[in-house]
Amino acid sequence: MLPSRHVSRRTLLVAGLATMTVPAMSSCSGTGGGARRPVTPPDDFSTPLAVPPLDEGTMVSPGVREFALTAREGTHDMGTGVATPTWGFNGDHLGPTLRARSGETVRVRVTNDLPEETTVHWHGMHLPAVMDGGPHQMIEPGGTWEPVWTIDQPAASLWYHPHPHGATEEHVYRGLAGMFWIDPDEGPDTRLPHRYGVDDVPVVVQDKRLDDDGELDLDDQGLEIGLLGDRVLANGTWGGHVEASTELLRLRLLNGSTARTYGLGFSDDRDFDVVATDGGLLERPVATTRVRLSPGERAEVVVRLAPAERVRLVSYGAELGDVVIPSVFGADDVIDVLEIRARDRLEPSPPVPEVLTSIERLDPSAADARREWELEGREINGQGMDMDRVDATVTAGALEQWTVRSRNPYPHNFHVHDVQFRVVAVDGAPPPPLLAGLKDTVYLEPHVSYDLLMRFGDHADPEHPYMFHCHLLLHEDDGMMGQFVVVDDGDAADLSGHEGH
Ligand SMILES: [Cu+2]
């Protein structure tokens, strides 16, 4: 099931880390053969930032919005002047920003024009398991898949990407990723900057490494966390600039990388407001100078600009917690992501509201069930992914507390399909403000326990599982993933009839 390129060397590295063979690790960060190349900074920021096309679909009947996505091959210039072979949705690289409203029914006609099977997963979306686009909903080359669901969650910046078991890292790395914005039911939230591509800009942050022929280098060089690129692109643009015409600029940041965790801020260390995390608005804006995003996480930030200034969005590297030799995982890399160029005259923007929303309080003591998940090597609770095994059977509507912990001295994170969870405790303490909102993916500092409280939905289906997994895509591909099934009270899961056997 697993691609062979991952197995033997990987096992050795895991074994090495388990016994803390630090010298073996340091050789990865040295200058000898197989060393990781330093990150290449852009020469200048003369290229306009690519903004993915906005796709609001077609209203085929009142409240029903239809989209079409085709995954296909193409080429894209990653800033080298070379046409790098890539994959994209409805284009050569990446995909359009799909936009729909809370309460609408959405239908997406997905066509696979790739030479191999893939899937499309709606990351962060609450929806029936059979519409989730996980590894059980494979689309053959030339095939189509048409999921339909009703959006039953607040406004949020979600995203979509392939999820074929064993090949997710490669499919995302080749370029298959796009954002899916949910607006409030009455339309865009006008209290915040909301004009697409003008003062409300999607920023898909990804690192890539190209070989001497200008092709994407899929060799992870034995790095424990998988592919770590030496150039960082925003929306596929290396060294891009965005021209700002308003005093406030909202950037919807998505870490669409396969392995790298970013610590994002601005070149002059200015404060900015984080207004939303994975699953939607925070209750109040959080003023900060850094936001940490591990693969799959999102944050919406609002930055105030002065006329005619230039300021860069920078990844200062990330606080990874108690990892061995953080530099090996890119934690020391300081990377310019894009430049903001403010016009000489800026349109006034309304101030960011002091109160953005209210989020339902969930009481941990009222949990219907508690589960513990320990991540180690490529396993969760000592088991690798098995498409035929159900790791948790959840009652529809149940409130559950999942306690998650990494037992490795290198990065992992944790993503749960179908639900937005609340981080109610980090090692028993209240979560930091940026983890206090709705989340579907959380970085796991090694040896720290995260208590996640989540209310499962109403889409009972004993035959189709949802996934939970590490969102470092190599780890996921190698089996750091489990399955849960949502059933009506008293029912049992039954995967015997599902596809994929
Ligand atoms: Cu992991």
Short mmCIF file of C-alpha atoms and ligand atoms in Angstrom, two decimals:
data_model
loop_
_atom_site.label_atom_id
_atom_site.label_comp_id
_atom_site.label_asym_id
_atom_site.label_seq_id
_atom_site.Cartn_x
_atom_site.Cartn_y
_atom_site.Cartn_z
CA MET A 1 0.00 0.00 0.00
CA LEU A 2 2.76 2.44 0.90
CA PRO A 3 5.06 3.77 -1.78
CA SER A 4 8.31 1.87 -1.51
CA ARG A 5 10.42 5.03 -1.69
CA HIS A 6 9.40 5.81 1.86
CA VAL A 7 9.84 2.61 3.70
CA SER A 8 13.33 1.30 4.37
CA ARG A 9 15.28 4.49 5.02
CA ARG A 10 12.34 5.92 6.89
CA THR A 11 12.25 3.00 9.28
CA LEU A 12 15.94 3.48 9.99
CA LEU A 13 15.47 7.16 10.71
CA VAL A 14 12.56 6.52 13.02
CA ALA A 15 14.62 3.93 14.85
CA GLY A 16 17.51 6.39 15.04
CA LEU A 17 15.37 9.13 16.51
CA ALA A 18 13.81 6.76 18.99
CA THR A 19 17.23 6.24 20.52
CA MET A 20 18.10 9.92 20.10
CA THR A 21 21.07 9.42 17.84
CA VAL A 22 21.72 13.11 17.55
CA PRO A 23 24.95 12.79 15.53
CA ALA A 24 23.01 11.03 12.79
CA MET A 25 20.57 13.92 12.78
CA SER A 26 23.27 16.56 12.72
CA SER A 27 24.71 15.10 9.56
CA CYS A 28 21.45 16.09 7.86
CA SER A 29 22.02 19.71 8.75
CA GLY A 30 25.73 19.75 7.93
CA THR A 31 27.26 20.78 4.66
CA GLY A 32 28.19 17.30 3.47
CA GLY A 33 26.46 15.14 0.89
CA GLY A 34 22.70 15.14 1.14
CA ALA A 35 22.68 18.36 3.13
CA ARG A 36 19.58 20.47 3.02
CA ARG A 37 20.09 23.48 0.82
CA PRO A 38 19.56 26.82 2.55
CA VAL A 39 16.43 28.70 1.68
CA THR A 40 16.87 30.90 -1.37
CA PRO A 41 15.55 34.41 -0.84
CA PRO A 42 13.84 36.14 -3.78
CA ASP A 43 16.04 38.72 -5.55
CA ASP A 44 13.28 41.29 -5.55
CA PHE A 45 9.51 41.44 -5.33
CA SER A 46 8.81 42.77 -8.79
CA THR A 47 6.33 40.04 -9.73
CA PRO A 48 2.69 40.79 -8.93
CA LEU A 49 1.35 38.20 -6.51
CA ALA A 50 -0.85 35.69 -8.32
CA VAL A 51 -4.34 35.70 -6.85
CA PRO A 52 -6.25 32.46 -7.49
CA PRO A 53 -9.37 33.03 -9.61
CA LEU A 54 -12.47 33.56 -7.52
CA ASP A 55 -15.08 30.93 -8.34
CA GLU A 56 -18.53 31.57 -6.93
CA GLY A 57 -20.01 28.72 -8.93
CA THR A 58 -23.47 28.84 -10.46
CA MET A 59 -26.77 29.12 -8.60
CA VAL A 60 -28.70 26.29 -10.26
CA SER A 61 -31.75 26.78 -8.06
CA PRO A 62 -32.44 28.93 -4.99
CA GLY A 63 -29.88 28.04 -2.33
CA VAL A 64 -28.09 25.48 -4.51
CA ARG A 65 -24.64 26.38 -5.77
CA GLU A 66 -22.75 24.27 -8.26
CA PHE A 67 -19.02 24.16 -8.94
CA ALA A 68 -16.81 22.25 -11.37
CA LEU A 69 -13.22 21.28 -10.64
CA THR A 70 -10.92 19.43 -12.99
CA ALA A 71 -7.58 18.14 -11.74
CA ARG A 72 -5.08 18.16 -14.58
CA GLU A 73 -1.44 18.42 -15.56
CA GLY A 74 0.20 21.69 -16.51
CA THR A 75 3.34 23.76 -16.11
CA HIS A 76 4.12 26.69 -13.88
CA ASP A 77 7.07 29.06 -13.50
CA MET A 78 8.17 28.92 -9.87
CA GLY A 79 10.29 32.04 -10.35
CA THR A 80 13.11 30.33 -12.21
CA GLY A 81 12.05 31.18 -15.75
CA VAL A 82 11.55 27.47 -16.36
CA ALA A 83 8.19 25.80 -17.02
CA THR A 84 8.04 23.35 -14.13
CA PRO A 85 5.62 20.43 -14.64
CA THR A 86 2.82 20.84 -12.11
CA TRP A 87 -0.73 19.77 -11.36
CA GLY A 88 -3.65 22.10 -10.81
CA PHE A 89 -7.41 22.42 -10.56
CA ASN A 90 -9.00 24.22 -13.55
CA GLY A 91 -5.54 25.45 -14.45
CA ASP A 92 -1.85 24.62 -14.43
CA HIS A 93 -1.14 25.01 -10.72
CA LEU A 94 -3.17 25.32 -7.51
CA GLY A 95 -6.91 25.92 -7.84
CA PRO A 96 -9.59 28.60 -7.76
CA THR A 97 -10.93 29.98 -4.50
CA LEU A 98 -14.38 28.47 -4.20
CA ARG A 99 -16.82 30.71 -2.35
CA ALA A 100 -20.25 29.81 -0.99
CA ARG A 101 -22.53 30.84 1.86
CA SER A 102 -23.45 29.18 5.08
CA GLY A 103 -26.78 27.37 4.65
CA GLU A 104 -26.38 26.77 0.94
CA THR A 105 -26.35 23.37 -0.67
CA VAL A 106 -23.16 22.85 -2.62
CA ARG A 107 -22.55 20.43 -5.45
CA VAL A 108 -19.10 20.02 -6.96
CA ARG A 109 -18.50 18.11 -10.16
CA VAL A 110 -14.92 16.87 -9.79
CA THR A 111 -13.20 15.48 -12.88
CA ASN A 112 -9.87 13.68 -12.75
CA ASP A 113 -7.81 14.37 -15.87
CA LEU A 114 -4.62 13.22 -14.18
CA PRO A 115 -2.79 10.05 -15.24
CA GLU A 116 -3.50 8.47 -11.84
CA GLU A 117 -6.30 8.21 -9.32
CA THR A 118 -6.80 10.94 -6.75
CA THR A 119 -9.44 12.39 -4.42
CA VAL A 120 -10.57 15.85 -3.34
CA HIS A 121 -11.03 16.40 0.39
CA TRP A 122 -12.85 19.44 1.80
CA HIS A 123 -10.55 20.29 4.69
CA GLY A 124 -12.42 21.75 7.66
CA MET A 125 -15.89 21.10 6.23
CA HIS A 126 -18.68 19.48 8.22
CA LEU A 127 -20.33 17.09 5.79
CA PRO A 128 -21.39 13.46 5.31
CA ALA A 129 -18.46 11.02 5.35
CA VAL A 130 -19.23 9.77 1.85
CA MET A 131 -18.81 13.37 0.55
CA ASP A 132 -15.59 13.99 2.51
CA GLY A 133 -13.17 13.08 -0.28
CA GLY A 134 -10.90 10.98 1.89
CA PRO A 135 -9.07 7.85 0.73
CA HIS A 136 -12.34 5.93 0.34
CA GLN A 137 -13.64 8.29 -2.37
CA MET A 138 -11.06 7.65 -5.07
CA ILE A 139 -11.62 9.08 -8.55
CA GLU A 140 -10.14 7.05 -11.38
CA PRO A 141 -8.28 8.77 -14.23
CA GLY A 142 -10.97 10.11 -16.55
CA GLY A 143 -13.55 9.64 -13.84
CA THR A 144 -15.85 12.09 -12.10
CA TRP A 145 -17.21 12.40 -8.58
CA GLU A 146 -20.06 14.64 -7.55
CA PRO A 147 -20.34 15.30 -3.83
CA VAL A 148 -23.33 17.29 -2.53
CA TRP A 149 -23.77 18.70 0.96
CA THR A 150 -25.39 21.57 2.82
CA ILE A 151 -23.04 24.00 4.53
CA ASP A 152 -23.85 23.93 8.21
CA GLN A 153 -21.07 25.90 9.87
CA PRO A 154 -20.03 29.53 10.28
CA ALA A 155 -18.02 31.64 7.87
CA ALA A 156 -14.47 30.31 7.54
CA SER A 157 -11.47 29.95 5.28
CA LEU A 158 -11.29 26.25 4.46
CA TRP A 159 -9.38 24.53 1.71
CA TYR A 160 -9.45 21.52 -0.57
CA HIS A 161 -6.73 19.08 -1.58
CA PRO A 162 -6.26 15.43 -2.60
CA HIS A 163 -6.26 12.68 0.03
CA PRO A 164 -5.33 9.41 -1.75
CA HIS A 165 -3.78 7.10 0.80
CA GLY A 166 -0.02 6.90 0.31
CA ALA A 167 0.17 9.67 -2.29
CA THR A 168 -1.23 12.79 -0.63
CA GLU A 169 2.18 14.41 -0.13
CA GLU A 170 3.03 14.09 -3.81
CA HIS A 171 -0.36 15.24 -5.10
CA VAL A 172 -0.42 18.35 -2.92
CA TYR A 173 3.25 19.10 -3.62
CA ARG A 174 2.63 18.97 -7.37
CA GLY A 175 0.12 21.78 -6.91
CA LEU A 176 -3.31 20.40 -6.07
CA ALA A 177 -4.63 22.80 -3.43
CA GLY A 178 -7.15 25.61 -3.31
CA MET A 179 -9.14 27.56 -0.75
CA PHE A 180 -12.85 27.21 -0.02
CA TRP A 181 -14.29 30.30 1.63
CA ILE A 182 -17.57 30.16 3.46
CA ASP A 183 -19.36 33.49 3.83
CA PRO A 184 -22.12 34.20 6.34
CA ASP A 185 -25.58 33.29 5.03
CA GLU A 186 -26.37 36.90 4.16
CA GLY A 187 -23.09 37.39 2.25
CA PRO A 188 -19.57 38.65 3.01
CA ASP A 189 -18.91 40.09 6.46
CA THR A 190 -18.65 43.81 5.69
CA ARG A 191 -17.21 44.67 9.11
CA LEU A 192 -13.90 43.33 7.85
CA PRO A 193 -12.04 43.90 4.58
CA HIS A 194 -13.96 41.69 2.17
CA ARG A 195 -13.22 42.66 -1.45
CA TYR A 196 -11.59 39.65 -3.04
CA GLY A 197 -8.08 40.32 -4.26
CA VAL A 198 -8.35 43.99 -3.27
CA ASP A 199 -8.34 44.17 0.52
CA ASP A 200 -9.09 40.49 1.21
CA VAL A 201 -6.41 38.30 -0.30
CA PRO A 202 -5.86 34.53 -0.15
CA VAL A 203 -2.25 33.59 0.56
CA VAL A 204 -1.38 29.94 0.05
CA VAL A 205 2.11 29.50 1.50
CA GLN A 206 4.12 26.57 0.15
CA ASP A 207 7.77 25.64 -0.03
CA LYS A 208 9.18 23.89 -3.09
CA ARG A 209 12.51 22.55 -4.23
CA LEU A 210 13.40 22.19 -7.89
CA ASP A 211 16.02 19.92 -9.38
CA ASP A 212 18.57 20.97 -11.98
CA ASP A 213 16.04 20.40 -14.77
CA GLY A 214 13.54 22.72 -13.13
CA GLU A 215 11.28 19.85 -12.10
CA LEU A 216 9.80 19.51 -8.64
CA ASP A 217 12.23 17.52 -6.55
CA LEU A 218 10.23 14.79 -4.84
CA ASP A 219 13.23 13.42 -2.94
CA ASP A 220 12.75 14.21 0.73
CA GLN A 221 16.49 13.60 1.28
CA GLY A 222 15.74 11.32 4.18
CA LEU A 223 14.32 14.16 6.23
CA GLU A 224 12.11 12.89 9.01
CA ILE A 225 9.25 15.25 8.20
CA GLY A 226 9.27 14.85 4.43
CA LEU A 227 9.71 17.38 1.65
CA LEU A 228 11.23 20.66 2.80
CA GLY A 229 11.65 23.17 0.00
CA ASP A 230 14.33 25.80 -0.40
CA ARG A 231 12.06 28.46 -1.87
CA VAL A 232 8.80 29.69 -0.40
CA LEU A 233 5.98 30.76 -2.69
CA ALA A 234 2.70 32.52 -2.07
CA ASN A 235 -0.08 31.43 -4.45
CA GLY A 236 2.67 29.95 -6.60
CA THR A 237 4.51 33.29 -6.89
CA TRP A 238 8.11 33.45 -5.72
CA GLY A 239 9.00 37.00 -4.67
CA GLY A 240 5.53 38.41 -5.28
CA HIS A 241 4.09 41.74 -4.27
CA VAL A 242 0.56 42.78 -3.54
CA GLU A 243 -0.46 46.37 -4.10
CA ALA A 244 -2.59 47.69 -1.25
CA SER A 245 -5.14 50.45 -1.82
CA THR A 246 -6.76 50.43 1.63
CA GLU A 247 -5.61 51.17 5.16
CA LEU A 248 -6.41 47.67 6.33
CA LEU A 249 -5.44 44.57 4.41
CA ARG A 250 -6.83 41.14 5.27
CA LEU A 251 -4.65 38.19 4.38
CA ARG A 252 -6.16 34.72 4.59
CA LEU A 253 -3.10 32.62 5.25
CA LEU A 254 -3.07 28.92 4.48
CA ASN A 255 -0.08 26.72 5.18
CA GLY A 256 -0.44 24.50 2.12
CA SER A 257 3.02 23.00 2.59
CA THR A 258 3.57 19.32 3.06
CA ALA A 259 5.97 19.52 6.02
CA ARG A 260 7.17 23.00 6.90
CA THR A 261 5.77 24.97 9.84
CA TYR A 262 5.93 28.76 9.55
CA GLY A 263 6.16 31.53 12.14
CA LEU A 264 4.64 34.42 10.19
CA GLY A 265 5.02 38.10 10.95
CA PHE A 266 6.07 41.31 9.24
CA SER A 267 9.52 42.62 8.35
CA ASP A 268 9.34 45.49 10.87
CA ASP A 269 7.81 43.29 13.57
CA ARG A 270 4.62 45.34 13.63
CA ASP A 271 1.54 44.16 15.47
CA PHE A 272 -1.32 42.78 13.44
CA ASP A 273 -4.71 41.36 14.31
CA VAL A 274 -5.56 37.70 13.94
CA VAL A 275 -9.31 37.68 13.33
CA ALA A 276 -9.92 34.03 12.44
CA THR A 277 -8.35 30.61 12.70
CA ASP A 278 -9.17 27.32 10.93
CA GLY A 279 -12.91 27.16 11.56
CA GLY A 280 -13.85 30.84 11.56
CA LEU A 281 -13.76 34.09 13.47
CA LEU A 282 -12.17 34.39 16.88
CA GLU A 283 -14.41 35.95 19.49
CA ARG A 284 -12.12 38.97 19.61
CA PRO A 285 -9.18 39.96 17.42
CA VAL A 286 -5.83 38.89 18.87
CA ALA A 287 -3.04 41.44 18.46
CA THR A 288 0.28 39.72 17.93
CA THR A 289 3.56 39.85 16.01
CA ARG A 290 3.69 36.13 15.07
CA VAL A 291 1.34 33.41 14.04
CA ARG A 292 2.50 29.82 13.89
CA LEU A 293 0.98 27.72 11.12
CA SER A 294 1.73 24.03 10.73
CA PRO A 295 0.69 22.23 7.53
CA GLY A 296 -3.05 22.57 6.91
CA GLU A 297 -3.67 25.37 9.43
CA ARG A 298 -5.15 28.75 8.47
CA ALA A 299 -5.22 32.20 10.02
CA GLU A 300 -6.89 35.37 8.82
CA VAL A 301 -4.84 38.43 9.69
CA VAL A 302 -5.60 42.13 9.30
CA VAL A 303 -2.62 44.46 8.98
CA ARG A 304 -2.70 48.27 9.10
CA LEU A 305 -0.71 50.10 6.43
CA ALA A 306 0.68 53.59 6.05
CA PRO A 307 0.61 55.34 2.65
CA ALA A 308 3.48 54.51 0.30
CA GLU A 309 5.17 52.06 2.64
CA ARG A 310 6.56 48.67 1.79
CA VAL A 311 6.53 45.85 4.28
CA ARG A 312 7.16 42.15 3.85
CA LEU A 313 5.33 39.15 5.18
CA VAL A 314 8.13 37.04 6.65
CA SER A 315 8.38 33.60 8.13
CA TYR A 316 10.77 33.96 11.02
CA GLY A 317 10.89 30.25 11.47
CA ALA A 318 8.67 28.52 13.91
CA GLU A 319 8.66 27.63 17.55
CA LEU A 320 8.43 23.87 17.32
CA GLY A 321 8.67 23.05 21.01
CA ASP A 322 11.03 20.41 22.30
CA VAL A 323 12.28 19.03 18.99
CA VAL A 324 15.80 17.75 18.52
CA ILE A 325 17.87 20.12 16.33
CA PRO A 326 15.04 22.45 15.22
CA SER A 327 17.11 23.78 12.29
CA VAL A 328 16.84 20.39 10.58
CA PHE A 329 13.10 21.00 10.32
CA GLY A 330 13.48 24.52 8.95
CA ALA A 331 12.73 26.19 12.27
CA ASP A 332 15.61 28.65 11.90
CA ASP A 333 14.87 29.65 8.32
CA VAL A 334 13.95 33.30 7.92
CA ILE A 335 12.01 33.62 4.68
CA ASP A 336 10.42 36.57 2.90
CA VAL A 337 7.05 35.36 1.66
CA LEU A 338 5.70 38.42 -0.16
CA GLU A 339 5.88 42.20 -0.16
CA ILE A 340 3.02 44.61 0.46
CA ARG A 341 3.28 47.87 -1.46
CA ALA A 342 0.92 50.51 -0.18
CA ARG A 343 -0.30 53.14 -2.60
CA ASP A 344 0.46 56.80 -1.96
CA ARG A 345 -3.16 57.35 -0.96
CA LEU A 346 -5.07 54.69 0.92
CA GLU A 347 -8.82 54.34 1.17
CA PRO A 348 -9.98 54.44 4.76
CA SER A 349 -11.08 51.12 6.24
CA PRO A 350 -13.53 50.68 9.11
CA PRO A 351 -11.77 49.66 12.33
CA VAL A 352 -11.61 45.97 13.19
CA PRO A 353 -14.56 45.28 15.53
CA GLU A 354 -13.66 44.63 19.15
CA VAL A 355 -16.07 41.72 19.24
CA LEU A 356 -16.18 39.50 16.16
CA THR A 357 -18.45 36.64 17.14
CA SER A 358 -19.39 34.44 20.03
CA ILE A 359 -18.47 30.78 20.07
CA GLU A 360 -20.52 28.24 21.95
CA ARG A 361 -18.95 27.19 25.24
CA LEU A 362 -18.37 23.47 25.50
CA ASP A 363 -18.01 21.95 28.96
CA PRO A 364 -15.30 19.26 29.20
CA SER A 365 -17.03 17.70 32.18
CA ALA A 366 -20.06 17.06 29.99
CA ALA A 367 -18.12 14.94 27.49
CA ASP A 368 -19.94 11.76 26.47
CA ALA A 369 -16.67 9.99 25.71
CA ARG A 370 -12.94 10.49 26.17
CA ARG A 371 -10.23 9.08 23.94
CA GLU A 372 -6.47 9.32 23.97
CA TRP A 373 -4.30 9.31 20.88
CA GLU A 374 -0.53 9.00 21.07
CA LEU A 375 1.46 9.78 17.95
CA GLU A 376 4.78 8.01 17.60
CA GLY A 377 6.86 7.18 14.54
CA ARG A 378 4.24 6.63 11.87
CA GLU A 379 1.60 5.20 14.17
CA ILE A 380 -1.26 6.36 16.34
CA ASN A 381 -1.70 4.31 19.51
CA GLY A 382 0.77 1.79 18.13
CA GLN A 383 -1.11 1.14 14.89
CA GLY A 384 -0.62 2.24 11.32
CA MET A 385 -3.51 3.20 9.09
CA ASP A 386 -5.78 0.34 8.00
CA MET A 387 -8.55 1.18 5.53
CA ASP A 388 -10.61 -1.70 6.93
CA ARG A 389 -10.26 -0.89 10.64
CA VAL A 390 -12.48 1.46 12.61
CA ASP A 391 -10.49 3.16 15.36
CA ALA A 392 -13.38 5.01 16.95
CA THR A 393 -17.14 4.69 16.74
CA VAL A 394 -18.77 7.97 17.64
CA THR A 395 -22.43 8.59 18.38
CA ALA A 396 -23.98 11.30 16.23
CA GLY A 397 -24.30 14.48 18.26
CA ALA A 398 -21.89 13.30 20.95
CA LEU A 399 -19.52 15.63 22.74
CA GLU A 400 -16.10 13.98 22.94
CA GLN A 401 -12.79 14.93 24.44
CA TRP A 402 -9.74 13.68 22.60
CA THR A 403 -6.38 14.00 24.34
CA VAL A 404 -3.55 13.96 21.81
CA ARG A 405 0.17 13.78 22.43
CA SER A 406 3.29 13.36 20.29
CA ARG A 407 5.93 11.07 21.70
CA ASN A 408 8.57 12.01 19.12
CA PRO A 409 11.23 14.75 19.28
CA TYR A 410 10.22 16.03 15.85
CA PRO A 411 7.13 17.78 14.47
CA HIS A 412 3.68 16.27 14.16
CA ASN A 413 0.28 17.89 14.08
CA PHE A 414 -3.27 16.55 14.33
CA HIS A 415 -6.23 17.04 12.02
CA VAL A 416 -9.76 15.73 12.51
CA HIS A 417 -12.17 15.53 9.60
CA ASP A 418 -15.83 16.65 9.80
CA VAL A 419 -15.58 18.69 13.00
CA GLN A 420 -14.13 21.92 14.28
CA PHE A 421 -12.75 21.31 17.74
CA ARG A 422 -11.87 23.52 20.69
CA VAL A 423 -8.47 23.23 22.31
CA VAL A 424 -9.60 23.29 25.93
CA ALA A 425 -6.24 22.58 27.55
CA VAL A 426 -2.55 22.41 26.69
CA ASP A 427 -0.79 20.32 29.32
CA GLY A 428 -3.69 21.12 31.62
CA ALA A 429 -3.46 24.90 31.16
CA PRO A 430 -5.86 27.12 29.22
CA PRO A 431 -4.88 27.40 25.53
CA PRO A 432 -3.08 30.48 24.19
CA PRO A 433 -5.46 32.96 22.49
CA LEU A 434 -4.64 31.77 18.97
CA LEU A 435 -5.71 28.24 19.88
CA ALA A 436 -8.89 29.35 21.62
CA GLY A 437 -11.14 29.51 18.55
CA LEU A 438 -12.46 26.90 16.16
CA LYS A 439 -9.71 24.58 14.97
CA ASP A 440 -9.47 21.52 12.79
CA THR A 441 -5.69 21.15 12.84
CA VAL A 442 -3.32 21.76 15.73
CA TYR A 443 0.47 21.62 15.98
CA LEU A 444 1.67 19.15 18.58
CA GLU A 445 4.69 20.27 20.51
CA PRO A 446 6.52 17.08 21.49
CA HIS A 447 5.48 15.51 24.80
CA VAL A 448 2.73 18.09 25.38
CA SER A 449 -0.85 16.92 25.75
CA TYR A 450 -3.66 18.73 23.93
CA ASP A 451 -7.23 18.27 25.13
CA LEU A 452 -9.56 18.73 22.17
CA LEU A 453 -13.28 19.00 22.75
CA MET A 454 -15.58 18.44 19.79
CA ARG A 455 -19.26 18.04 19.10
CA PHE A 456 -19.83 15.45 16.40
CA GLY A 457 -22.46 16.09 13.79
CA ASP A 458 -25.62 14.52 12.62
CA HIS A 459 -24.42 12.67 9.53
CA ALA A 460 -24.70 9.14 10.87
CA ASP A 461 -23.35 6.60 8.39
CA PRO A 462 -22.06 3.27 9.72
CA GLU A 463 -20.46 2.35 6.38
CA HIS A 464 -18.22 5.33 5.63
CA PRO A 465 -15.39 6.51 7.88
CA TYR A 466 -13.85 9.92 8.44
CA MET A 467 -10.11 10.32 8.99
CA PHE A 468 -7.96 11.77 11.74
CA HIS A 469 -4.26 12.08 11.13
CA CYS A 470 -0.99 13.93 11.24
CA HIS A 471 -1.09 16.62 8.52
CA LEU A 472 2.61 16.37 7.81
CA LEU A 473 1.76 14.64 4.60
CA LEU A 474 4.64 12.16 4.54
CA HIS A 475 3.57 10.96 7.97
CA GLU A 476 -0.03 10.67 6.85
CA ASP A 477 1.02 8.75 3.73
CA ASP A 478 3.19 6.44 5.84
CA GLY A 479 0.18 5.52 7.97
CA MET A 480 -0.10 8.04 10.80
CA MET A 481 -3.85 8.09 10.34
CA GLY A 482 -6.93 6.50 11.87
CA GLN A 483 -10.61 6.26 11.01
CA PHE A 484 -13.76 7.10 12.91
CA VAL A 485 -17.35 6.36 12.03
CA VAL A 486 -20.36 8.39 13.19
CA VAL A 487 -23.41 6.23 13.93
CA ASP A 488 -26.85 6.66 15.45
CA ASP A 489 -26.97 5.81 19.12
CA GLY A 490 -26.60 2.06 19.58
CA ASP A 491 -25.56 1.29 16.00
CA ALA A 492 -22.29 -0.37 15.07
CA ALA A 493 -19.83 0.58 12.35
CA ASP A 494 -19.72 -1.69 9.32
CA LEU A 495 -17.10 -1.09 6.66
CA SER A 496 -17.64 -4.45 4.95
CA GLY A 497 -19.45 -2.97 1.98
CA HIS A 498 -17.27 0.04 1.35
CA GLU A 499 -15.18 0.66 -1.74
CA GLY A 500 -11.46 0.21 -1.55
CA HIS A 501 -11.31 -3.49 -0.65
CU CU B 1 3.53 13.65 11.90
#
